Amino acid sequence: MVVDKLSDADVDRLFQALADATRRDIVRRVTVAEYSVSGLAALYAMSFAAVQKHVAVLERASLVTKEKRGREQIVRGNHEGLQKARRLLDEYEAIWRQRAERIADILAEG
Amino acid sequence: MVVDKLSDADVDRLFQALADATRRDIVRRVTVAEYSVSGLAALYAMSFAAVQKHVAVLERASLVTKEKRGREQIVRGNHEGLQKARRLLDEYEAIWRQRAERIADILAEG
DNA sequence: GTATCGTACAACCAAATGGTTGTAGATAAG
DNA sequence: CTTATCTACAACCATTTGGTTGTACGATAC
């Protein structure tokens, strides 16, 4: 059962978003607790604007969500994106497993 | 049990390598069957050199291996890289699950 | 041998990435 | 009201990325 069809561009955005250590750290943190954007920015040795951009990349990749609360923007982890990424890798693993079985069959025949 | 420690740069390379549709297609193909670099290049609407670069990116990320055979370079899928990527996402999922449990506990108390 | 095939690699280019500073607007605090 | 805080966004810059063409060289085919 295909839950939901991802375009190549969606998948690009997902893995691209995960391909940066700062962004992966943000994902971990906002999964455990809520942070405002400035709260996150305080954690890293870079400008507020840089962190803001990282959060935007994560949001476009569906790895976090933002919600306005007063003058703050609250960032939370979004399980959806993570699940998508994981399912993709599961598919690759499945292909690999099929290959292994096919090889085993050939060896059994021969 | 930690099988093997990945640096941030390693993880960057892994996800970066997966963040391109052509490279993901190459990974799928070489998992199913062997291809020479020029065999792969014939499949895509881009130059041989471009495909060669994609293969190099995948090799640095441990997602494929190259082996010289005569004048050809045979590309094969490398399960190692895929497993690493998958384990990483598993860790993130685990963090998420812990969070869900924590929230459930709080709700149970309150 | 010579010609062809498969690969490697350099040089180049446009676009994207990851960072910066600066400006401006909304909301909260004094 | 005034000031401080949080965010958004534009402009800029250096580096990386994803592509190109061209050249060179080892291995195979004729």
PDB file of C-alpha atoms (C1' of nucleotides) in Angstrom:
ATOM      1  CA  MET A   1       0.000   0.000   0.000  1.00  0.00           C
ATOM      2  CA  VAL A   2       1.508   3.237  -1.145  1.00  0.00           C
ATOM      3  CA  VAL A   3       0.704   5.825   1.456  1.00  0.00           C
ATOM      4  CA  ASP A   4       1.576   8.788  -0.616  1.00  0.00           C
ATOM      5  CA  LYS A   5       3.448   9.460  -3.809  1.00  0.00           C
ATOM      6  CA  LEU A   6       6.620  11.509  -3.589  1.00  0.00           C
ATOM      7  CA  SER A   7       8.000  13.309  -6.608  1.00  0.00           C
ATOM      8  CA  ASP A   8      11.708  13.203  -7.355  1.00  0.00           C
ATOM      9  CA  ALA A   9      11.878  16.812  -6.245  1.00  0.00           C
ATOM     10  CA  ASP A  10      10.255  15.919  -2.906  1.00  0.00           C
ATOM     11  CA  VAL A  11      12.809  13.194  -2.306  1.00  0.00           C
ATOM     12  CA  ASP A  12      15.629  15.505  -3.372  1.00  0.00           C
ATOM     13  CA  ARG A  13      14.445  18.053  -0.798  1.00  0.00           C
ATOM     14  CA  LEU A  14      14.197  15.407   1.913  1.00  0.00           C
ATOM     15  CA  PHE A  15      17.695  14.000   1.560  1.00  0.00           C
ATOM     16  CA  GLN A  16      19.170  17.399   0.795  1.00  0.00           C
ATOM     17  CA  ALA A  17      17.689  18.687   4.058  1.00  0.00           C
ATOM     18  CA  LEU A  18      19.256  15.795   5.939  1.00  0.00           C
ATOM     19  CA  ALA A  19      22.655  16.363   4.324  1.00  0.00           C
ATOM     20  CA  ASP A  20      23.748  19.050   6.796  1.00  0.00           C
ATOM     21  CA  ALA A  21      24.911  18.450  10.360  1.00  0.00           C
ATOM     22  CA  THR A  22      23.326  21.619  11.754  1.00  0.00           C
ATOM     23  CA  ARG A  23      19.974  20.723  10.244  1.00  0.00           C
ATOM     24  CA  ARG A  24      20.155  17.164  11.546  1.00  0.00           C
ATOM     25  CA  ASP A  25      20.882  18.560  15.002  1.00  0.00           C
ATOM     26  CA  ILE A  26      17.868  20.855  14.750  1.00  0.00           C
ATOM     27  CA  VAL A  27      15.679  17.911  13.792  1.00  0.00           C
ATOM     28  CA  ARG A  28      16.855  15.954  16.838  1.00  0.00           C
ATOM     29  CA  ARG A  29      16.309  18.861  19.196  1.00  0.00           C
ATOM     30  CA  VAL A  30      12.854  19.842  18.021  1.00  0.00           C
ATOM     31  CA  THR A  31      11.774  16.216  18.191  1.00  0.00           C
ATOM     32  CA  VAL A  32      12.566  16.189  21.896  1.00  0.00           C
ATOM     33  CA  ALA A  33      11.298  19.665  22.777  1.00  0.00           C
ATOM     34  CA  GLU A  34       9.806  22.814  21.329  1.00  0.00           C
ATOM     35  CA  TYR A  35      12.077  25.676  20.303  1.00  0.00           C
ATOM     36  CA  SER A  36      11.513  29.130  18.930  1.00  0.00           C
ATOM     37  CA  VAL A  37      13.678  30.027  15.943  1.00  0.00           C
ATOM     38  CA  SER A  38      15.745  32.363  18.114  1.00  0.00           C
ATOM     39  CA  GLY A  39      15.935  29.659  20.767  1.00  0.00           C
ATOM     40  CA  LEU A  40      17.515  27.413  18.165  1.00  0.00           C
ATOM     41  CA  ALA A  41      19.733  30.197  16.851  1.00  0.00           C
ATOM     42  CA  ALA A  42      21.244  30.629  20.323  1.00  0.00           C
ATOM     43  CA  LEU A  43      22.599  27.077  20.111  1.00  0.00           C
ATOM     44  CA  TYR A  44      24.803  27.514  17.070  1.00  0.00           C
ATOM     45  CA  ALA A  45      27.831  29.596  16.197  1.00  0.00           C
ATOM     46  CA  MET A  46      26.136  31.292  13.287  1.00  0.00           C
ATOM     47  CA  SER A  47      23.779  34.162  12.659  1.00  0.00           C
ATOM     48  CA  PHE A  48      20.059  34.116  13.366  1.00  0.00           C
ATOM     49  CA  ALA A  49      19.380  34.448   9.638  1.00  0.00           C
ATOM     50  CA  ALA A  50      21.487  31.371   8.864  1.00  0.00           C
ATOM     51  CA  VAL A  51      19.516  29.262  11.356  1.00  0.00           C
ATOM     52  CA  GLN A  52      16.296  30.727   9.999  1.00  0.00           C
ATOM     53  CA  LYS A  53      17.294  29.484   6.543  1.00  0.00           C
ATOM     54  CA  HIS A  54      18.082  26.014   7.879  1.00  0.00           C
ATOM     55  CA  VAL A  55      14.652  25.849   9.497  1.00  0.00           C
ATOM     56  CA  ALA A  56      13.076  26.930   6.207  1.00  0.00           C
ATOM     57  CA  VAL A  57      14.890  24.116   4.387  1.00  0.00           C
ATOM     58  CA  LEU A  58      13.632  21.620   6.962  1.00  0.00           C
ATOM     59  CA  GLU A  59      10.101  22.970   6.705  1.00  0.00           C
ATOM     60  CA  ARG A  60      10.049  22.642   2.910  1.00  0.00           C
ATOM     61  CA  ALA A  61      11.226  19.053   3.343  1.00  0.00           C
ATOM     62  CA  SER A  62       8.376  18.342   5.803  1.00  0.00           C
ATOM     63  CA  LEU A  63      10.847  17.526   8.546  1.00  0.00           C
ATOM     64  CA  VAL A  64       9.645  20.279  10.890  1.00  0.00           C
ATOM     65  CA  THR A  65       6.623  22.524  11.241  1.00  0.00           C
ATOM     66  CA  LYS A  66       6.428  26.148  12.334  1.00  0.00           C
ATOM     67  CA  GLU A  67       3.586  27.681  14.287  1.00  0.00           C
ATOM     68  CA  LYS A  68       3.255  31.300  15.256  1.00  0.00           C
ATOM     69  CA  ARG A  69       2.803  31.935  18.955  1.00  0.00           C
ATOM     70  CA  GLY A  70       2.812  35.576  19.930  1.00  0.00           C
ATOM     71  CA  ARG A  71       5.893  37.089  18.388  1.00  0.00           C
ATOM     72  CA  GLU A  72       7.688  33.776  18.362  1.00  0.00           C
ATOM     73  CA  GLN A  73       7.671  31.055  15.755  1.00  0.00           C
ATOM     74  CA  ILE A  74       7.585  27.643  17.401  1.00  0.00           C
ATOM     75  CA  VAL A  75       9.441  24.855  15.600  1.00  0.00           C
ATOM     76  CA  ARG A  76       8.420  21.249  16.105  1.00  0.00           C
ATOM     77  CA  GLY A  77       9.546  17.977  14.616  1.00  0.00           C
ATOM     78  CA  ASN A  78       7.318  16.555  11.889  1.00  0.00           C
ATOM     79  CA  HIS A  79       7.182  12.796  11.943  1.00  0.00           C
ATOM     80  CA  GLU A  80       5.775  12.697   8.414  1.00  0.00           C
ATOM     81  CA  GLY A  81       8.978  13.694   6.640  1.00  0.00           C
ATOM     82  CA  LEU A  82      11.091  11.335   8.684  1.00  0.00           C
ATOM     83  CA  GLN A  83       8.767   8.437   7.933  1.00  0.00           C
ATOM     84  CA  LYS A  84       8.892   9.231   4.241  1.00  0.00           C
ATOM     85  CA  ALA A  85      12.674   9.182   4.245  1.00  0.00           C
ATOM     86  CA  ARG A  86      12.725   5.952   6.160  1.00  0.00           C
ATOM     87  CA  ARG A  87      10.228   4.253   3.852  1.00  0.00           C
ATOM     88  CA  LEU A  88      12.353   5.246   0.890  1.00  0.00           C
ATOM     89  CA  LEU A  89      15.410   3.586   2.358  1.00  0.00           C
ATOM     90  CA  ASP A  90      13.258   0.579   3.220  1.00  0.00           C
ATOM     91  CA  GLU A  91      12.422   0.264  -0.478  1.00  0.00           C
ATOM     92  CA  TYR A  92      16.091   0.231  -1.383  1.00  0.00           C
ATOM     93  CA  GLU A  93      16.714  -2.404   1.240  1.00  0.00           C
ATOM     94  CA  ALA A  94      13.876  -4.445  -0.229  1.00  0.00           C
ATOM     95  CA  ILE A  95      15.473  -4.294  -3.668  1.00  0.00           C
ATOM     96  CA  TRP A  96      18.699  -5.451  -2.110  1.00  0.00           C
ATOM     97  CA  ARG A  97      16.966  -8.314  -0.352  1.00  0.00           C
ATOM     98  CA  GLN A  98      15.326  -9.456  -3.583  1.00  0.00           C
ATOM     99  CA  ARG A  99      18.725  -9.485  -5.195  1.00  0.00           C
ATOM    100  CA  ALA A 100      20.153 -11.575  -2.397  1.00  0.00           C
ATOM    101  CA  GLU A 101      17.290 -14.060  -2.756  1.00  0.00           C
ATOM    102  CA  ARG A 102      17.728 -14.223  -6.501  1.00  0.00           C
ATOM    103  CA  ILE A 103      21.406 -14.997  -6.063  1.00  0.00           C
ATOM    104  CA  ALA A 104      20.607 -17.639  -3.479  1.00  0.00           C
ATOM    105  CA  ASP A 105      18.179 -19.252  -5.930  1.00  0.00           C
ATOM    106  CA  ILE A 106      20.774 -19.325  -8.668  1.00  0.00           C
ATOM    107  CA  LEU A 107      23.272 -20.928  -6.330  1.00  0.00           C
ATOM    108  CA  ALA A 108      20.671 -23.487  -5.262  1.00  0.00           C
ATOM    109  CA  GLU A 109      19.957 -24.401  -8.896  1.00  0.00           C
ATOM    110  CA  GLY A 110      23.567 -24.507  -9.990  1.00  0.00           C
TER     111      GLY A 110
ATOM    112  CA  MET B   1      25.925  -1.958  19.828  1.00  0.00           C
ATOM    113  CA  VAL B   2      27.429   0.682  17.623  1.00  0.00           C
ATOM    114  CA  VAL B   3      28.671  -1.056  14.526  1.00  0.00           C
ATOM    115  CA  ASP B   4      30.708   1.765  13.233  1.00  0.00           C
ATOM    116  CA  LYS B   5      31.059   5.448  13.982  1.00  0.00           C
ATOM    117  CA  LEU B   6      30.184   7.884  11.243  1.00  0.00           C
ATOM    118  CA  SER B   7      31.505  11.420  11.224  1.00  0.00           C
ATOM    119  CA  ASP B   8      29.236  14.326  10.386  1.00  0.00           C
ATOM    120  CA  ALA B   9      31.052  14.573   7.072  1.00  0.00           C
ATOM    121  CA  ASP B  10      30.322  10.904   6.344  1.00  0.00           C
ATOM    122  CA  VAL B  11      26.641  11.404   7.006  1.00  0.00           C
ATOM    123  CA  ASP B  12      26.640  14.589   4.933  1.00  0.00           C
ATOM    124  CA  ARG B  13      28.130  12.655   2.021  1.00  0.00           C
ATOM    125  CA  LEU B  14      25.595   9.855   2.401  1.00  0.00           C
ATOM    126  CA  PHE B  15      22.481  11.993   2.346  1.00  0.00           C
ATOM    127  CA  GLN B  16      23.976  14.379  -0.191  1.00  0.00           C
ATOM    128  CA  ALA B  17      24.595  11.430  -2.500  1.00  0.00           C
ATOM    129  CA  LEU B  18      20.976  10.334  -2.121  1.00  0.00           C
ATOM    130  CA  ALA B  19      19.668  13.831  -2.814  1.00  0.00           C
ATOM    131  CA  ASP B  20      19.755  13.470  -6.596  1.00  0.00           C
ATOM    132  CA  ALA B  21      17.288  11.508  -8.714  1.00  0.00           C
ATOM    133  CA  THR B  22      19.871  10.311 -11.235  1.00  0.00           C
ATOM    134  CA  ARG B  23      22.098   8.994  -8.450  1.00  0.00           C
ATOM    135  CA  ARG B  24      19.188   7.248  -6.739  1.00  0.00           C
ATOM    136  CA  ASP B  25      18.358   5.608 -10.050  1.00  0.00           C
ATOM    137  CA  ILE B  26      21.945   4.451 -10.440  1.00  0.00           C
ATOM    138  CA  VAL B  27      21.855   2.948  -6.959  1.00  0.00           C
ATOM    139  CA  ARG B  28      18.692   1.004  -7.792  1.00  0.00           C
ATOM    140  CA  ARG B  29      20.076  -0.276 -11.072  1.00  0.00           C
ATOM    141  CA  VAL B  30      23.453  -1.399  -9.809  1.00  0.00           C
ATOM    142  CA  THR B  31      21.772  -3.170  -6.918  1.00  0.00           C
ATOM    143  CA  VAL B  32      19.852  -5.320  -9.385  1.00  0.00           C
ATOM    144  CA  ALA B  33      22.614  -5.853 -11.941  1.00  0.00           C
ATOM    145  CA  GLU B  34      26.191  -4.960 -12.799  1.00  0.00           C
ATOM    146  CA  TYR B  35      26.885  -2.013 -15.062  1.00  0.00           C
ATOM    147  CA  SER B  36      30.003  -0.487 -16.526  1.00  0.00           C
ATOM    148  CA  VAL B  37      30.235   3.285 -16.200  1.00  0.00           C
ATOM    149  CA  SER B  38      29.580   3.662 -19.925  1.00  0.00           C
ATOM    150  CA  GLY B  39      26.707   1.189 -19.633  1.00  0.00           C
ATOM    151  CA  LEU B  40      25.171   3.492 -17.051  1.00  0.00           C
ATOM    152  CA  ALA B  41      25.964   6.591 -19.087  1.00  0.00           C
ATOM    153  CA  ALA B  42      23.957   5.169 -22.008  1.00  0.00           C
ATOM    154  CA  LEU B  43      20.840   5.267 -19.827  1.00  0.00           C
ATOM    155  CA  TYR B  44      20.756   8.984 -19.139  1.00  0.00           C
ATOM    156  CA  ALA B  45      20.375  12.106 -21.240  1.00  0.00           C
ATOM    157  CA  MET B  46      23.677  13.529 -20.113  1.00  0.00           C
ATOM    158  CA  SER B  47      27.343  13.210 -20.952  1.00  0.00           C
ATOM    159  CA  PHE B  48      29.541  10.302 -19.959  1.00  0.00           C
ATOM    160  CA  ALA B  49      31.582  12.633 -17.759  1.00  0.00           C
ATOM    161  CA  ALA B  50      28.474  13.739 -15.862  1.00  0.00           C
ATOM    162  CA  VAL B  51      27.527  10.137 -15.086  1.00  0.00           C
ATOM    163  CA  GLN B  52      31.122   9.421 -14.151  1.00  0.00           C
ATOM    164  CA  LYS B  53      30.913  12.211 -11.587  1.00  0.00           C
ATOM    165  CA  HIS B  54      27.661  10.857 -10.181  1.00  0.00           C
ATOM    166  CA  VAL B  55      29.256   7.445  -9.757  1.00  0.00           C
ATOM    167  CA  ALA B  56      32.219   9.070  -8.001  1.00  0.00           C
ATOM    168  CA  VAL B  57      29.858  10.822  -5.575  1.00  0.00           C
ATOM    169  CA  LEU B  58      28.141   7.508  -4.837  1.00  0.00           C
ATOM    170  CA  GLU B  59      31.464   5.763  -4.362  1.00  0.00           C
ATOM    171  CA  ARG B  60      32.685   8.372  -1.856  1.00  0.00           C
ATOM    172  CA  ALA B  61      29.421   7.872   0.031  1.00  0.00           C
ATOM    173  CA  SER B  62      29.979   4.088   0.129  1.00  0.00           C
ATOM    174  CA  LEU B  63      26.781   3.497  -1.805  1.00  0.00           C
ATOM    175  CA  VAL B  64      28.503   1.762  -4.738  1.00  0.00           C
ATOM    176  CA  THR B  65      31.847   0.138  -5.450  1.00  0.00           C
ATOM    177  CA  LYS B  66      33.907   0.193  -8.625  1.00  0.00           C
ATOM    178  CA  GLU B  67      36.069  -2.637  -9.828  1.00  0.00           C
ATOM    179  CA  LYS B  68      38.258  -2.601 -12.893  1.00  0.00           C
ATOM    180  CA  ARG B  69      37.615  -5.386 -15.366  1.00  0.00           C
ATOM    181  CA  GLY B  70      39.606  -5.134 -18.545  1.00  0.00           C
ATOM    182  CA  ARG B  71      39.115  -1.657 -19.875  1.00  0.00           C
ATOM    183  CA  GLU B  72      35.772  -1.355 -18.131  1.00  0.00           C
ATOM    184  CA  GLN B  73      34.970  -0.193 -14.637  1.00  0.00           C
ATOM    185  CA  ILE B  74      32.209  -2.312 -13.137  1.00  0.00           C
ATOM    186  CA  VAL B  75      29.845  -0.556 -10.735  1.00  0.00           C
ATOM    187  CA  ARG B  76      28.019  -2.538  -8.080  1.00  0.00           C
ATOM    188  CA  GLY B  77      25.715  -1.600  -5.250  1.00  0.00           C
ATOM    189  CA  ASN B  78      27.281  -1.431  -1.801  1.00  0.00           C
ATOM    190  CA  HIS B  79      24.939  -2.544   0.917  1.00  0.00           C
ATOM    191  CA  GLU B  80      27.116  -0.958   3.588  1.00  0.00           C
ATOM    192  CA  GLY B  81      26.247   2.650   2.744  1.00  0.00           C
ATOM    193  CA  LEU B  82      22.568   1.932   2.473  1.00  0.00           C
ATOM    194  CA  GLN B  83      22.543   0.208   5.826  1.00  0.00           C
ATOM    195  CA  LYS B  84      24.322   3.137   7.418  1.00  0.00           C
ATOM    196  CA  ALA B  85      21.756   5.571   6.076  1.00  0.00           C
ATOM    197  CA  ARG B  86      18.929   3.367   7.216  1.00  0.00           C
ATOM    198  CA  ARG B  87      20.353   2.988  10.722  1.00  0.00           C
ATOM    199  CA  LEU B  88      20.658   6.735  11.003  1.00  0.00           C
ATOM    200  CA  LEU B  89      17.006   7.227  10.196  1.00  0.00           C
ATOM    201  CA  ASP B  90      16.190   4.437  12.630  1.00  0.00           C
ATOM    202  CA  GLU B  91      17.900   6.453  15.354  1.00  0.00           C
ATOM    203  CA  TYR B  92      15.762   9.468  14.569  1.00  0.00           C
ATOM    204  CA  GLU B  93      12.677   7.324  14.663  1.00  0.00           C
ATOM    205  CA  ALA B  94      13.773   5.990  18.040  1.00  0.00           C
ATOM    206  CA  ILE B  95      14.070   9.516  19.400  1.00  0.00           C
ATOM    207  CA  TRP B  96      10.592  10.189  18.117  1.00  0.00           C
ATOM    208  CA  ARG B  97       9.237   7.078  19.749  1.00  0.00           C
ATOM    209  CA  GLN B  98      10.801   8.020  23.084  1.00  0.00           C
ATOM    210  CA  ARG B  99       9.114  11.380  22.819  1.00  0.00           C
ATOM    211  CA  ALA B 100       5.765   9.752  22.096  1.00  0.00           C
ATOM    212  CA  GLU B 101       6.180   7.497  25.139  1.00  0.00           C
ATOM    213  CA  ARG B 102       7.150  10.420  27.321  1.00  0.00           C
ATOM    214  CA  ILE B 103       4.037  12.284  26.253  1.00  0.00           C
ATOM    215  CA  ALA B 104       1.905   9.228  26.879  1.00  0.00           C
ATOM    216  CA  ASP B 105       3.367   8.978  30.395  1.00  0.00           C
ATOM    217  CA  ILE B 106       2.595  12.608  31.116  1.00  0.00           C
ATOM    218  CA  LEU B 107      -0.957  12.147  29.923  1.00  0.00           C
ATOM    219  CA  ALA B 108      -1.302   9.040  32.080  1.00  0.00           C
ATOM    220  CA  GLU B 109      -0.108  10.934  35.160  1.00  0.00           C
ATOM    221  CA  GLY B 110      -2.197  14.021  34.549  1.00  0.00           C
TER     222      GLY B 110
ATOM    223  C1'  DG C   1      50.611  -2.230 -36.076  1.00  0.00           C
ATOM    224  C1'  DT C   2      46.257   1.114 -36.098  1.00  0.00           C
ATOM    225  C1'  DA C   3      41.773   2.179 -34.778  1.00  0.00           C
ATOM    226  C1'  DT C   4      38.290   2.103 -31.413  1.00  0.00           C
ATOM    227  C1'  DC C   5      36.393   1.809 -26.823  1.00  0.00           C
ATOM    228  C1'  DG C   6      36.148   2.871 -21.909  1.00  0.00           C
ATOM    229  C1'  DT C   7      37.897   5.707 -18.597  1.00  0.00           C
ATOM    230  C1'  DA C   8      40.130   9.596 -16.156  1.00  0.00           C
ATOM    231  C1'  DC C   9      40.714  14.208 -15.523  1.00  0.00           C
ATOM    232  C1'  DA C  10      41.169  19.208 -16.313  1.00  0.00           C
ATOM    233  C1'  DA C  11      38.972  23.520 -17.432  1.00  0.00           C
ATOM    234  C1'  DC C  12      35.094  25.928 -17.738  1.00  0.00           C
ATOM    235  C1'  DC C  13      30.185  27.632 -16.738  1.00  0.00           C
ATOM    236  C1'  DA C  14      25.564  28.566 -14.524  1.00  0.00           C
ATOM    237  C1'  DA C  15      22.935  27.743 -10.659  1.00  0.00           C
ATOM    238  C1'  DA C  16      22.392  26.377  -5.948  1.00  0.00           C
ATOM    239  C1'  DT C  17      24.131  26.396  -1.155  1.00  0.00           C
ATOM    240  C1'  DG C  18      25.496  28.197   3.223  1.00  0.00           C
ATOM    241  C1'  DG C  19      26.916  31.883   5.173  1.00  0.00           C
ATOM    242  C1'  DT C  20      26.924  37.183   6.129  1.00  0.00           C
ATOM    243  C1'  DT C  21      24.872  42.100   7.117  1.00  0.00           C
ATOM    244  C1'  DG C  22      21.220  45.291   7.036  1.00  0.00           C
ATOM    245  C1'  DT C  23      16.455  46.815   7.012  1.00  0.00           C
ATOM    246  C1'  DA C  24      11.734  46.607   8.325  1.00  0.00           C
ATOM    247  C1'  DG C  25       7.446  45.069  10.720  1.00  0.00           C
ATOM    248  C1'  DA C  26       4.832  42.868  14.640  1.00  0.00           C
ATOM    249  C1'  DT C  27       4.467  41.773  19.185  1.00  0.00           C
ATOM    250  C1'  DA C  28       5.734  42.178  24.102  1.00  0.00           C
ATOM    251  C1'  DA C  29       7.708  44.700  28.001  1.00  0.00           C
ATOM    252  C1'  DG C  30       8.736  48.988  30.720  1.00  0.00           C
TER     253       DG C  30
ATOM    254  C1'  DC D   1       4.514  55.829  24.066  1.00  0.00           C
ATOM    255  C1'  DT D   2       8.989  53.950  23.736  1.00  0.00           C
ATOM    256  C1'  DT D   3      12.045  50.311  23.721  1.00  0.00           C
ATOM    257  C1'  DA D   4      13.452  45.748  23.161  1.00  0.00           C
ATOM    258  C1'  DT D   5      12.613  41.149  21.035  1.00  0.00           C
ATOM    259  C1'  DC D   6      11.498  37.967  17.378  1.00  0.00           C
ATOM    260  C1'  DT D   7      10.934  37.250  12.811  1.00  0.00           C
ATOM    261  C1'  DA D   8      11.068  37.971   7.727  1.00  0.00           C
ATOM    262  C1'  DC D   9      13.445  39.071   3.818  1.00  0.00           C
ATOM    263  C1'  DA D  10      16.653  41.264   0.546  1.00  0.00           C
ATOM    264  C1'  DA D  11      21.296  41.802  -1.059  1.00  0.00           C
ATOM    265  C1'  DC D  12      25.602  40.191  -1.221  1.00  0.00           C
ATOM    266  C1'  DC D  13      29.638  36.824  -1.245  1.00  0.00           C
ATOM    267  C1'  DA D  14      32.464  32.453  -1.539  1.00  0.00           C
ATOM    268  C1'  DT D  15      32.147  27.757  -2.361  1.00  0.00           C
ATOM    269  C1'  DT D  16      29.979  23.676  -4.093  1.00  0.00           C
ATOM    270  C1'  DT D  17      27.260  21.320  -7.434  1.00  0.00           C
ATOM    271  C1'  DG D  18      25.841  19.484 -11.749  1.00  0.00           C
ATOM    272  C1'  DG D  19      26.540  19.977 -16.070  1.00  0.00           C
ATOM    273  C1'  DT D  20      29.573  20.744 -20.421  1.00  0.00           C
ATOM    274  C1'  DT D  21      33.729  19.990 -23.793  1.00  0.00           C
ATOM    275  C1'  DG D  22      38.326  18.586 -24.727  1.00  0.00           C
ATOM    276  C1'  DT D  23      42.486  15.911 -24.037  1.00  0.00           C
ATOM    277  C1'  DA D  24      45.105  11.881 -22.784  1.00  0.00           C
ATOM    278  C1'  DC D  25      45.870   7.085 -21.979  1.00  0.00           C
ATOM    279  C1'  DG D  26      45.349   2.012 -21.252  1.00  0.00           C
ATOM    280  C1'  DA D  27      42.911  -2.078 -23.101  1.00  0.00           C
ATOM    281  C1'  DT D  28      40.580  -4.389 -26.784  1.00  0.00           C
ATOM    282  C1'  DA D  29      39.531  -5.358 -31.648  1.00  0.00           C
ATOM    283  C1'  DC D  30      40.794  -5.650 -36.476  1.00  0.00           C
TER     284       DC D  30
END
